[in-house]
Each structure stands twice: as structure tokens, then as C-alpha cells.
XYZ file of C-alpha atoms in Angstrom:
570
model
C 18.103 -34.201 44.091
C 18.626 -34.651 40.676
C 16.708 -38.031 40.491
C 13.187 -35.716 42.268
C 14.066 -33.658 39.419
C 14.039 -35.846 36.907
C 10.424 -37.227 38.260
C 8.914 -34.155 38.837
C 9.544 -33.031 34.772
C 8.639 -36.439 33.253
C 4.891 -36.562 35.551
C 4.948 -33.188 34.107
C 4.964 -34.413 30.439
C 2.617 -37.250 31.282
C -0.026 -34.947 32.707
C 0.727 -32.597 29.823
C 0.130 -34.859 26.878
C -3.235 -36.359 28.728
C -4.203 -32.855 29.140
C -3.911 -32.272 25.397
C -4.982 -35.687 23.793
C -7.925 -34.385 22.095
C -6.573 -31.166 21.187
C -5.565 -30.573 17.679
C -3.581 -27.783 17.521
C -0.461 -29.207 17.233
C 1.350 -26.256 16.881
C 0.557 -25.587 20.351
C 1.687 -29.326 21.672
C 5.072 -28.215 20.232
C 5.579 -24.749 22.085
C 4.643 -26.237 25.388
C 7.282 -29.140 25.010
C 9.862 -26.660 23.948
C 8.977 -24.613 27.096
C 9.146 -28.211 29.419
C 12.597 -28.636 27.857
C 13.780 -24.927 28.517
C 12.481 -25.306 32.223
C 14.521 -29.380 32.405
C 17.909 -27.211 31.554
C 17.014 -24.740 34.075
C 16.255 -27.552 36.462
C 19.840 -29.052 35.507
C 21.606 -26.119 36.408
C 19.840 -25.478 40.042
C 20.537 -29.183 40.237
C 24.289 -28.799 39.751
C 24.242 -25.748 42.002
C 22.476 -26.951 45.199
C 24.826 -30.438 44.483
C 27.888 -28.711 45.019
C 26.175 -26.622 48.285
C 25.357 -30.319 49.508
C 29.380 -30.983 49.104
C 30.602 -28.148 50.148
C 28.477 -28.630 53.632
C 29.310 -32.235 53.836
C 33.137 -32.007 53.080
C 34.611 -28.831 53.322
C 34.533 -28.177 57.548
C 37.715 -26.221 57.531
C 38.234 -22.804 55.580
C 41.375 -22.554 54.568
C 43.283 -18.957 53.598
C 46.286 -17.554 53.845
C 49.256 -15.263 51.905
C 52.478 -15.606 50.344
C 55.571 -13.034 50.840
C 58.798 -12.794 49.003
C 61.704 -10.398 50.369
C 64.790 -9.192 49.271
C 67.067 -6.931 51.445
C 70.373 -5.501 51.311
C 71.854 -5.697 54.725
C 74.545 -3.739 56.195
C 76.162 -3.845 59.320
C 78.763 -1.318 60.638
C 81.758 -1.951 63.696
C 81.005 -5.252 64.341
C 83.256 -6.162 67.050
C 84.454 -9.573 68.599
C 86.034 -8.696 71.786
C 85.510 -12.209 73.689
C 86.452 -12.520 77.571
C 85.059 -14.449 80.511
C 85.674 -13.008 84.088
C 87.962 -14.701 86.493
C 88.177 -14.916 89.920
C 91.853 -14.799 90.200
C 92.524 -14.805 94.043
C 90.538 -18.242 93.959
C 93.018 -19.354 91.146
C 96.323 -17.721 93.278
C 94.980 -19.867 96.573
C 94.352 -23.230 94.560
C 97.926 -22.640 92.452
C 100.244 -22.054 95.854
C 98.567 -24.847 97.253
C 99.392 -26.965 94.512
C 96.329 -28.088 93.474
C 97.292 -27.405 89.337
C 100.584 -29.402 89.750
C 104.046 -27.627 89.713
C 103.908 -24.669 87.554
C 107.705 -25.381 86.722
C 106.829 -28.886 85.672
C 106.290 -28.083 81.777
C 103.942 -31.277 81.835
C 101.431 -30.366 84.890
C 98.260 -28.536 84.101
C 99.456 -25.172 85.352
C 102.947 -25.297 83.534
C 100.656 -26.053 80.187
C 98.850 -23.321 80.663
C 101.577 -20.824 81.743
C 103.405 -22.446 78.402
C 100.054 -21.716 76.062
C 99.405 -18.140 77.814
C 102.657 -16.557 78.106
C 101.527 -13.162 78.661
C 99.185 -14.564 81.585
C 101.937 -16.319 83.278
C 103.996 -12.720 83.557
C 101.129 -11.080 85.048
C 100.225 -13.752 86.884
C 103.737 -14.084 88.432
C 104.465 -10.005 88.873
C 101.310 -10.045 90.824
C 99.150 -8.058 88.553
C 96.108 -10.604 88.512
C 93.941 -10.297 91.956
C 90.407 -10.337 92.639
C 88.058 -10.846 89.504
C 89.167 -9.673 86.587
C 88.639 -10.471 82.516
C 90.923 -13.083 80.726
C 90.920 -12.447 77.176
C 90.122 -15.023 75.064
C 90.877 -14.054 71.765
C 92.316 -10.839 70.193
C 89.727 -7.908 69.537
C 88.849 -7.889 65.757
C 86.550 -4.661 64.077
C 85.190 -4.790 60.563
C 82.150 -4.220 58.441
C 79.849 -6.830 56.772
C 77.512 -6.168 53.760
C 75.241 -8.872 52.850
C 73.986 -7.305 49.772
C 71.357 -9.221 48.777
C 69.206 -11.880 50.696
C 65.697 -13.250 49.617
C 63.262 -14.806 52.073
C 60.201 -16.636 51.243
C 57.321 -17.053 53.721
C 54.061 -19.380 53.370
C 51.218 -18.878 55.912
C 48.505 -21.190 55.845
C 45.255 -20.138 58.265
C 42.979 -22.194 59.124
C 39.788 -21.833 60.766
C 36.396 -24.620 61.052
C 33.185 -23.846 63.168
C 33.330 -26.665 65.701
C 29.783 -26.091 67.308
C 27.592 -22.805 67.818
C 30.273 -21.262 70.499
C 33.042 -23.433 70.161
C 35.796 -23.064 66.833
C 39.023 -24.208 65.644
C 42.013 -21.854 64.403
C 45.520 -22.645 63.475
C 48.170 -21.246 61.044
C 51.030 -23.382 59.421
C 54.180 -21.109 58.192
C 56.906 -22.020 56.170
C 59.826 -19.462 56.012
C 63.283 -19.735 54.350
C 66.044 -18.642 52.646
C 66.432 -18.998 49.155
C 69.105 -21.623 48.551
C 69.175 -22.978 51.864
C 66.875 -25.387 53.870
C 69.526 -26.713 56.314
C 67.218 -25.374 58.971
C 70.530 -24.888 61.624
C 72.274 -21.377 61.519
C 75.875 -21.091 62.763
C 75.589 -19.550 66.344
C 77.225 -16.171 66.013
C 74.415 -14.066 68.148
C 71.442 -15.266 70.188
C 68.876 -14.432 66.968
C 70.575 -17.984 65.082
C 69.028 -19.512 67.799
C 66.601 -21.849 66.727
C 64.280 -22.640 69.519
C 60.399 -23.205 70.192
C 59.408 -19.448 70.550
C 61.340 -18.243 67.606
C 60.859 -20.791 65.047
C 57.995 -19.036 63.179
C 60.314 -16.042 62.625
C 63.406 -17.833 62.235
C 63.999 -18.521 58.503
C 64.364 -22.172 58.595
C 63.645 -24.627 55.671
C 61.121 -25.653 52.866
C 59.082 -27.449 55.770
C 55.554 -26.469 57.488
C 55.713 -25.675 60.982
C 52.853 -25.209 63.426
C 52.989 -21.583 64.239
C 49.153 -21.654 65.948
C 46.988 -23.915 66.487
C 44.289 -23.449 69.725
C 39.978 -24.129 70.131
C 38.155 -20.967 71.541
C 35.214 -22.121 73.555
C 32.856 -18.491 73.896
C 30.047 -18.089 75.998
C 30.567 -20.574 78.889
C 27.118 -21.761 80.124
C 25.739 -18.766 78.780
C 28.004 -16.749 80.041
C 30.497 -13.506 79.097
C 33.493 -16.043 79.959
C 35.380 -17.919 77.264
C 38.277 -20.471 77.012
C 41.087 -20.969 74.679
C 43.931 -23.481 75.020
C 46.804 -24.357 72.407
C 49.391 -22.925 71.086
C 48.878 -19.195 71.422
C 48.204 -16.219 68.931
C 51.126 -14.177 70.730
C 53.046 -13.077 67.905
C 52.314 -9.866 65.649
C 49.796 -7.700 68.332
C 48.803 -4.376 68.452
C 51.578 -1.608 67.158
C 53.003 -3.548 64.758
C 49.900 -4.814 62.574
C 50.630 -1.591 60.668
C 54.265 -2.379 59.429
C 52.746 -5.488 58.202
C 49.427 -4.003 56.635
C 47.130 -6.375 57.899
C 44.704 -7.082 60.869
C 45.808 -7.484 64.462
C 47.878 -10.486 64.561
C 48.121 -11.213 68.361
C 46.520 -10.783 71.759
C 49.383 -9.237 73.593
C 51.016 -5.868 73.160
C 53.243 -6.416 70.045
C 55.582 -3.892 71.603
C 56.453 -6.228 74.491
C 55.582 -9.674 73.183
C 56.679 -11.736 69.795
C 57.681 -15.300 70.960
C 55.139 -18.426 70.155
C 54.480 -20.287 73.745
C 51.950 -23.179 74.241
C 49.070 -22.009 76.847
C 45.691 -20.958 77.722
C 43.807 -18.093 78.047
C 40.404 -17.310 80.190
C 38.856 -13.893 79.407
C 35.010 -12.240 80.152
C 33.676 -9.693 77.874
C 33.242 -6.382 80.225
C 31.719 -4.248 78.011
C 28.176 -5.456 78.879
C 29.192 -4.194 82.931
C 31.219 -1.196 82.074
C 29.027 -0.393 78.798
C 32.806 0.406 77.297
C 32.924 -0.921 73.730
C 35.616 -3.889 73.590
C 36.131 -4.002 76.410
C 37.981 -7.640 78.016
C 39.741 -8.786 80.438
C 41.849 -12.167 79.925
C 44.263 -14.234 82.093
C 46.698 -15.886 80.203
C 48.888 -18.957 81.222
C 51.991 -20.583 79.439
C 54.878 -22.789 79.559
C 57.809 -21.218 77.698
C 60.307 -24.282 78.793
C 60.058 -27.779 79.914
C 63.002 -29.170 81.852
C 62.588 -32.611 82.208
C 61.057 -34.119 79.218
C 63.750 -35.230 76.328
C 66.577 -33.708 78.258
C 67.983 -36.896 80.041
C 66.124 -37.080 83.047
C 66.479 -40.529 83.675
C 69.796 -40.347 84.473
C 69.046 -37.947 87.209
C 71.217 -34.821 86.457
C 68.153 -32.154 85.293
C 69.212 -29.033 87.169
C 66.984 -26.649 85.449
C 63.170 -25.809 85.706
C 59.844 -25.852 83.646
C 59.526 -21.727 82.864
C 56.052 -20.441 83.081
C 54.492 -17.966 82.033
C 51.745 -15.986 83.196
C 49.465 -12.229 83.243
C 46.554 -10.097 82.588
C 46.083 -8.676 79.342
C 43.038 -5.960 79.360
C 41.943 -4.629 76.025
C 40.318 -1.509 77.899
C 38.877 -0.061 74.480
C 38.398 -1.280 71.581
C 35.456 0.847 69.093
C 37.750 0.339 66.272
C 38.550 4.084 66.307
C 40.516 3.963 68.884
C 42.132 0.798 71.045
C 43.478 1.028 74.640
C 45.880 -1.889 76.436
C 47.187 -2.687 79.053
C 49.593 -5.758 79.326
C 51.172 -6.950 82.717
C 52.947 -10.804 82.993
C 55.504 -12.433 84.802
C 58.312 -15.037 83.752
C 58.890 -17.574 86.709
C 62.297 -19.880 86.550
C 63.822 -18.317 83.342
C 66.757 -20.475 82.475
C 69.801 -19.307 80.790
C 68.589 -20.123 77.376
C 66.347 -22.888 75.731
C 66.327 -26.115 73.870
C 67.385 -25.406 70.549
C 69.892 -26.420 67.987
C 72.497 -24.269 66.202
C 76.083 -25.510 63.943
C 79.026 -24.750 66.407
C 81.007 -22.002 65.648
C 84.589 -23.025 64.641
C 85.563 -19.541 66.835
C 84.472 -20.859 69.756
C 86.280 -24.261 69.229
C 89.351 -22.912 69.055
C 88.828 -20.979 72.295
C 87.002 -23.380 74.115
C 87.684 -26.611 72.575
C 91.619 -26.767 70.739
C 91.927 -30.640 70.604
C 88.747 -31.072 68.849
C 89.925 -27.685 66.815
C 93.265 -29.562 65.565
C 90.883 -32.310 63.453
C 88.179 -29.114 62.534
C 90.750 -27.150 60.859
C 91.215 -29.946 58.313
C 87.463 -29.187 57.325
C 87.532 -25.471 58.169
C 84.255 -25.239 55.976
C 82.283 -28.165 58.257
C 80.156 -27.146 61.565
C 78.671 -30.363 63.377
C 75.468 -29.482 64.738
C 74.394 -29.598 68.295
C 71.239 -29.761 70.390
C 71.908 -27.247 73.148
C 69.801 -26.629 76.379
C 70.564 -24.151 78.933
C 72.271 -25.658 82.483
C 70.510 -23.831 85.135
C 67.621 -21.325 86.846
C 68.774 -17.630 86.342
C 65.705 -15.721 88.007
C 62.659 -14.124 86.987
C 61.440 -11.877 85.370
C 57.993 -9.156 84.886
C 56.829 -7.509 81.808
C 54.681 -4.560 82.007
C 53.326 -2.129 79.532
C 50.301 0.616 77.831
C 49.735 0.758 74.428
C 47.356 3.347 72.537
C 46.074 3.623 68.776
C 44.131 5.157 66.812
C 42.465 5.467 63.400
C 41.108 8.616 62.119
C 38.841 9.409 59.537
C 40.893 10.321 57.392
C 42.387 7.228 57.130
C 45.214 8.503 59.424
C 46.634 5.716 61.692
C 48.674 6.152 64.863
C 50.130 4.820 68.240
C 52.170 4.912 71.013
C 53.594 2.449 73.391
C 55.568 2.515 76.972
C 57.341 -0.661 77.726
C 58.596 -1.835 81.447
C 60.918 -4.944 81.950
C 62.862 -6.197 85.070
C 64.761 -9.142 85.702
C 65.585 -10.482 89.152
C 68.930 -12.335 89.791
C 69.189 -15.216 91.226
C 72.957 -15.205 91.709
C 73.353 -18.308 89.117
C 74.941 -18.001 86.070
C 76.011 -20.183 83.104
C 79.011 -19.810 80.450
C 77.531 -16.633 78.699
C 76.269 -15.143 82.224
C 73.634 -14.776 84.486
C 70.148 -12.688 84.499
C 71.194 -9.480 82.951
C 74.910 -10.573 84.861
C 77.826 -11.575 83.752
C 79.072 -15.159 85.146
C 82.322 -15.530 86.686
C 84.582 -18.338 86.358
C 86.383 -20.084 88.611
C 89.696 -22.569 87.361
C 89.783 -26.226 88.240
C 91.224 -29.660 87.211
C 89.069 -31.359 84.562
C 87.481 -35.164 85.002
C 91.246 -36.784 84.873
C 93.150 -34.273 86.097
C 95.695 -33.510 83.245
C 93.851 -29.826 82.425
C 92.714 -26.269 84.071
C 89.555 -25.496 82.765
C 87.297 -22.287 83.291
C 83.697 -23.011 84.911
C 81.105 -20.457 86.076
C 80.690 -20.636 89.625
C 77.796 -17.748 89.931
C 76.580 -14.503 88.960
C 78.934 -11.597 89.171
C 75.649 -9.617 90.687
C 72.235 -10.459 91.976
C 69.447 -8.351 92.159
C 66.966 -6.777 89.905
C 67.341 -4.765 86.552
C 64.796 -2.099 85.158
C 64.418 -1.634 81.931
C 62.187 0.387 79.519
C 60.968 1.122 75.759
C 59.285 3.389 73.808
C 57.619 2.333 70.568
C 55.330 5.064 68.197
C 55.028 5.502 64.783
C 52.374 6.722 62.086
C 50.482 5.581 58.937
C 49.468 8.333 56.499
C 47.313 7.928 53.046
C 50.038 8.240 49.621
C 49.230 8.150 46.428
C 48.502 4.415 45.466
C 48.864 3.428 49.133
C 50.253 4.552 52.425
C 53.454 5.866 53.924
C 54.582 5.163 57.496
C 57.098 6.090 60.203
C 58.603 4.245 63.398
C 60.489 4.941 66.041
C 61.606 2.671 68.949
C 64.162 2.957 72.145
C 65.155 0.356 74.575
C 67.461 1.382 77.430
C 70.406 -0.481 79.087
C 68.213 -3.446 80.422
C 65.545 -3.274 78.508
C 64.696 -6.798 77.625
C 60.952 -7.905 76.593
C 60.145 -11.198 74.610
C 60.271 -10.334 71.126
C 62.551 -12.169 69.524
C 60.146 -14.095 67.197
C 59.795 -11.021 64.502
C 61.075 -11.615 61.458
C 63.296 -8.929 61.086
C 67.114 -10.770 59.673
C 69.186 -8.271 61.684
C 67.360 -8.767 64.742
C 64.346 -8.221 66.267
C 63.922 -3.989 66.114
C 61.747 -4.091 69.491
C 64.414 -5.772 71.568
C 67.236 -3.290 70.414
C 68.790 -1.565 72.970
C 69.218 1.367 71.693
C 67.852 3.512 68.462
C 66.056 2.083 66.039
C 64.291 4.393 62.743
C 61.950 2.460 59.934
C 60.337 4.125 57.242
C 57.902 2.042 54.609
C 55.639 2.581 51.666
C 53.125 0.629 50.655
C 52.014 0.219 47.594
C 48.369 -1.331 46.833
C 47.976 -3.182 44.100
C 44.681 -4.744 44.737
C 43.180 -5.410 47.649
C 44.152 -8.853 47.836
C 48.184 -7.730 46.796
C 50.805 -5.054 47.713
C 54.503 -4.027 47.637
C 56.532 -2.608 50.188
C 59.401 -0.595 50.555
C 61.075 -0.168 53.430
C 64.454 0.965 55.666
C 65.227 -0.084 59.372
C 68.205 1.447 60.765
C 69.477 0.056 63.962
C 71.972 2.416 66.897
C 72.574 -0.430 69.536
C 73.854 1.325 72.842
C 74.575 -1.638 74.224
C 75.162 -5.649 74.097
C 72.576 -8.127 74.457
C 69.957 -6.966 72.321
C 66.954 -9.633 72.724
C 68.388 -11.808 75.693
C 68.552 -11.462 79.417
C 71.036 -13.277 79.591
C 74.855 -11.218 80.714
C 75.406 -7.926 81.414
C 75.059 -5.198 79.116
C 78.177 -3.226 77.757
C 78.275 -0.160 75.731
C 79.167 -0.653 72.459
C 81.637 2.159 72.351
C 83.181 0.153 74.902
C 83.393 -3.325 73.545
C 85.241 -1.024 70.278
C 87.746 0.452 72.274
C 88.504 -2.875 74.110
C 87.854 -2.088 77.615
C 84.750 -4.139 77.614
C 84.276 -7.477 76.570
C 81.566 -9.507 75.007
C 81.639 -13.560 74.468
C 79.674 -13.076 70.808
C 80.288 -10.383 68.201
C 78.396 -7.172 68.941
C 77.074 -5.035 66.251
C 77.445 -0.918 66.724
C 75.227 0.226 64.146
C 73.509 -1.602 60.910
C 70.695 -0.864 58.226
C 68.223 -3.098 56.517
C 67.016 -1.737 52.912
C 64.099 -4.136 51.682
C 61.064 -4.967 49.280
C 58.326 -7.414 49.549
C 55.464 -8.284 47.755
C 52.920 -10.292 49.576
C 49.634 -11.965 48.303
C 46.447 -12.814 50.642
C 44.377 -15.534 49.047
């Protein structure tokens, strides 16, 4: 370009000073070269201008944006309560004892006179008759207290990214980095089923000062002309509609946010109705995914794998969508759900000393050391359906509001693992270990099969403040409420997944359009245990307090979160 330039302006001088040989007016001759050189600079700049059009088309194929949040809250957490028991089927311990399968319980050196020796108190109830049928055997003494974490920063880096692939085909991704401040060890000690880290959770799971791929996925519109369209990768299933709001931005996600916050890999098939129905918006999708594979890096070659692939699948129907107001409905179904995931987390020295005392003898030289473990789950639990309706709407005065109905039911299988079943408890039954010289405690099934109903409620509203907006929650899950959002970032727990009462109130201040700062309070009233798994029963907090229930991990009775962000879009 610039060398077409460069020819065009000196022909133009040539032609010039033929034109004006015989002319004597120099004074002229002089303007109209200082009127050539005016228009070469102008020339230069165009020049510069469409060069770095030519690079942008040539180089830059992906658009790149994103935003940047910092965090600080003061959490809180009130009658937390370790209470931890398994359930034991003590007529199947009675039968194998009498019949001498544990050694002579007055031999101080067979497996059933060490364990008398360790468990006094069990040995005189054992031996006045007082443990039949199935029945808890306490593990550790009940301890209540109060933790205040009074200030915790977070840091979270989102990277979008988007290129145009062909006319109806594109590209979109997002790369996230979130962490603590001070720490980048990326393994939590296990102390609840949030310090989890596993494939779903990871983009909400503060981890380290690494990038992870949160999204990444190809939308193919327009098939053959066509209302259908195709979309396969790792799915946009976190942040949907409801909770877009709390995080002032656009709709995050394709499923109801209400039911659904967990990153799965998938596909999804949709048609645009609206040109059948004439209803703005309107489309219908069918969505596939694999939330767990089984075989694959778990030691399958040496022929052991009892577990199952988990998939995932639904119909997710965006019924209106005018962007005044915004109708869902969400229905999917969780086939082969084991009793947890692949996933790592820094054993808990608590659980040593319960579960593992010779190995607890050399860890309470290092009482401030955790090894870390990969962990997968041992076996099939059941299924499970997801079902919900969620409205919203935007009004002109800026107004913003919605409600959501959740349904969630889990179906037993009758298997169970060491923390319990599908919404079930496990119990154990007592046997020799590999050489004989110890009773150990091993789940032999579910302590009920069947299915569970749960349900939530999730509505809130967004009003117009001065310099920005003010908003309100409100959220209820009941005893077995249990839907797959455990990927929100929320440090005390996922709010959606509480069962029980859960309050937030936030204002948002706008500093530019590009920038804001947010204040906010969450306060959580569980009701009862197992907030954000299906995995054991549920017990009522008050319960698990007084020490007539039992729970395997420390259970929290009420907390609050007190926090302020400031988040950048660039």
C-alpha cells in the first residue's frame, strides 16, 4: 500500500511540473508543491491506518476480553459441630464374635480382645447385651465451637475468548484463574465436601496462581440452512439465569442457575422455535454430558473398576426470551451417580486418628503435615432427576426480578460407600482385615433404598440506588433437596445447595461502566446435613448439637459471609 502511494504522488509531481514548464509564475509552482506535500502526509497517515486494518485482519482471529475481581470477606460460622459415627450392624458382629471368627475375646492379643481393650465402654455394652440390630458406634467425642475467619481475600482472572470460525460456525472459551491470597497449594484439607477439588468445581474452587480451562466449546448455527445448531465442548453451565444479577453481568449459562453450577464436558443440539411458534426467543435444546469417567486413569488394567461413567442428560427450553421478560424450563437426569468423584484433597489428621492410628502414631510427630491424596469414589449409588421453572423480568424502570421452583430426587440403589449411600447412610459391617490380626469396619450397603424428593425456592430483586443498584435474595432447600451447584464461588458453600435458609443483600456501586464495587451479606440457617452432596442421609442440625445424631464431617448450624469486591471488565 504504501509503495502505490508513494507512485501515485511522485507521477503526480512529474505530470505537475510538465504541466507548468512554461509557466512563469513561480509563486504559483510553489503553492501547488506545498499542497502535493500536505496531501503525501495525509496519504502517510491513511497509509498507516489501513496497514494496521491489514494486520489486524491477518493476525488477530481471536478477540480476547475478560475482567478481574478482588474479594475480601469476613466469615463467620456459628455451632459447628463434629459429632462423627458410622452405623453398625451389630447382630452381624454378635453372630461372627460367638462363632469365633475375631479370635478369643479373652485372648488380649486376638483382634476382638484388641478391640474390647481399645473400646472399653463398647466391650460393657457389648457384653450386657445392649448392642443389637444396627445401631451408631461413635467414633470420636462430640466437640461444638465457633470459627471466625476474619478476613480472607480471593483473586479471580477470567479470560474470554471468542474467534469467528466461518459464517455460522465460532469458537468460545474462557480461562479462570482463582486463588487465595498467600496460598497456591491448589489441595484444601478435606473437612466438608466444598474442599473437594474435582472436575465440576474447579472453576469455583479457589485453587492456585494457574489458568484453568473453565469453557471452551465451537457452536455450529444454522445446520444446512436450517433453525438447528450444534455445540460440543466443555459446556457454558455455570452462572445461568437468576443469578446473573448477584454478579451484575450478562447471563452466564444455559441452564437454570438455580438448579445447575457444576462445569461438565458435553454437547448440546437446539432449533430456534420462534420462527413456528412466532414467540420471541424462543428454543428448545437437548443437552448431553459426561460428569464422570470410570475407567480411564483409575487402574483399569488391573481389573478392579467397580464404578461407572455418569452421564448426564435433558431438555432445557428457553420458552421466552424478549429481553423484558425470560421464561425456562429445565428438566435432566443423572444416570450412575457414584459416591463422589476424582479429585484430590490433604487428609485430615482427624480422620487418621479414627480411621487410620498406626499411620497416626508417625503423623503426630508432624502434626502440622497433611500428605495429599487422589481420591475416587468406590461404587454406583443411583440416579438421580433435576427438574425446575424459572421466571424474570426487567421493567422499565430499570426494576429487575425473578423467581424460581426447584425439584430434585435421588433414587437408591441400595449401595453405599464409607460416607453413605444416595441420600442414605451406609452401614458397616466388622470383619478381619487382609492378614487377619485386625476388625475393621466396611460398608456393606445402604441403610435405605428408594427415592428422595427434594425442593427449592430461589427469588430475589434488583432495584435502581443512588450510584448503582440494591438487591435482595432469598433461597430454601428442604431436607433432600440436592441440585448440582456446587461450582459457585461462594467460600462458605454454595448458597443454592443449602438446605435450609439462606438471606443475601448487595449494593452495587458503578463506577464506570467498565468497573464497580460491591457490598454484600449472605447469611446461611442449614436445617440439615449434607448441604451440596447426595451423598448420606440428612440430619437436623439441632440434632447432630444435642448428640443424638451423628455426622462423619463437621456440620455447620448457622454462618454469615460479610464481603466487598471490586471487579474490572476489560
Amino acid at each position: 500500500m504504501r509503495t502505490l502511494i508513494s507512485i501515485l504522488v511522485a507521477n503526480a509531481l512529474a505530470i505537475s511540473g510538465s504541466a507548468l514548464a512554461d509557466d512563469t509564475d513561480a509563486q504559483k509552482i510553489a503553492e501547488l508543491k506545498e499542497q502535493l506535500s500536505e496531501i503525501t502526509e495525509e496519504l502517510d497517515y491513511l497509509n498507516s491506518r489501513v496497514d494496521k486494518n491489514e494486520r489486524h485482519t491477518s493476525v488477530d482471529r481471536v478477540e480476547i476480553t475478560g475482567n478481574f475481581r478482588t474479594k475480601a470477606h469476613s466469615l463467620h460460622y456459628r455451632d459447628v459441630t463434629w459429632n462423627p459415627a458410622i452405623k453398625v450392624d451389630f447382630n452381624d458382629f454378635g453372630a461372627k464374635a460367638m462363632s469365633g471368627a475375631f479370635g478369643d475375646p479373652m485372648d488380649p492379643n486376638s483382634p476382638l480382645g484388641q478391640m474390647m481393650s481399645a473400646n472399653p465402654d463398647l466391650a460393657t455394652a457389648f457384653q450386657s447385651g445392649m448392642l443389637q440390630g444396627v445401631m451408631p458406634y461413635v467414633l470420636s467425642p462430640r466437640k461444638t465451637y465457633d470459627i471466625d475467619n476474619d478476613i480472607y481475600y480471593t483473586t479471580r482472572l477470567r479470560l474470554n475468548l471468542k474467534a469467528k470460525v466461518w459464517d455460522n460456525v465460532s469458537f468460545a472459551g474462557r480461562l479462570s484463574m482463582f486463588k487465595n491470597w498467600g496460598d497456591s497449594t491448589g489441595v484444601q484439607v478435606f473437612d466438608s465436601w466444598r474442599s473437594f477439588t474435582m472436575d465440576g468445581t474447579n472453576g469455583g474452587n479457589p485453587s492456585g496462581d494457574w489458568l484453568r480451562v473453565d469453557r471452551a466449546y465451537f457452536d455450529w448455527k444454522n445446520i444446512n440452512d436450517s433453525n438447528f445448531y450444534l455445540s460440543i465442548g466443555r459446556r457454558p453451565s455455570t452462572y445461568g439465569p437468576g443469578t446473573q444479577f448477584r454478579e451484575n453481568e450478562m447471563r452466564g449459562g444455559t441452564p437454570s442457575g438455580h438448579l445447575v453450577n457444576f462445569n461438565f464436558d458435553g454437547a448440546t443440539i437446539g432449533y430456534r422455535l420462534e420462527d413456528i411458534t412466532g414467540i420471541e426467543g424462543q428454543v428448545a435444546r437437548f443437552c448431553y454430558g459426561q460428569g464422570f469417567e470410570s475407567q480411564w486413569g483409575n487402574g483399569e488394567l488391573y481389573g478392579d473398576i467397580i464404578t461407572k461413567d455418569t452421564h448426564l442428560g435433558g431438555f432445557n427450553i428457553d420458552y421466552i426470551n424478549d429481553g423484558t421478560n425470560f421464561l425456562q424450563f429445565t428438566l435432566f437426569a443423572a444416570l450412575d451417580v457414584n459416591d463422589g468423584f476424582k479429585g484430590t484433597m490433604a487428609f485430615p489428621n482427624q480422620l487418621a486418628g479414627i480411621f487410620a492410628p498406626n499411620m497416626y502414631q508417625d503423623l503426630q510427630k508432624f502434626d502440622n503435615f497433611n500428605f495429599v491424596t487422589r481420591v475416587q469414589p468406590s461404587g454406583v449409588i443411583g440416579d438421580m432427576m433435576l427438574g425446575g421453572i424459572g421466571f424474570s423480568r426487567e421493567e422499565e424502570n430499570d426494576v429487575k426480578w425473578f423467581v424460581n421452583a426447584g425439584w430434585t430426587r435421588t433414587d437408591s440403589n441400595g449401595n453405599a460407600g464409607m460416607f453413605g449411600g444416595m441420600n442414605t447412610d451406609a452401614v458397616f459391617n466388622a470383619q478381619l482385615n487382609a492378614d487377619g490380626t485386625e476388625i475393621i469396619m466396611m460398608p456393606s450397603a445402604a441403610e435405605d433404598a428408594g427415592t428422595q424428593d427434594g425442593y427449592g425456592a430461589y427469588v430475589g430483586i434488583q432495584m435502581p440506588a443512588p450510584y448503582g443498584k440494591f438487591g435482595l435474595e432469598y433461597n430454601y432447600g428442604s431436607e433432600y433437596w440436592t441440585p448440582f451447584t456446587q461450582a459457585q464461588d461462594d467460600p462458605i458453600g454454595s448458597k443454592l445447595a443449602t438446605r435450609g435458609h439462606v438471606a443475601e443483600a448487595y449494593y452495587i456501586f458503578d463506577i464506570n461502566p467498565k468497573m464497580f464495587i460491591k457490598l454484600s451479606g449472605i447469611y446461611y440457617d442449614y436445617e440439615y446435613t449434607g448441604s451440596g452432596t447426595p451423598v448420606g442421609a440428612p440430619q437436623k442440625i439441632d440434632d447432630v448439637k444435642a448428640g443424638t445424631a451423628f455426622s462423619m464431617l463437621p456440620v455447620v448450624d448457622t454462618a454469615y459471609d460479610i464481603n466487598a469486591s471490586l471487579t474490572v471488565n476489560f
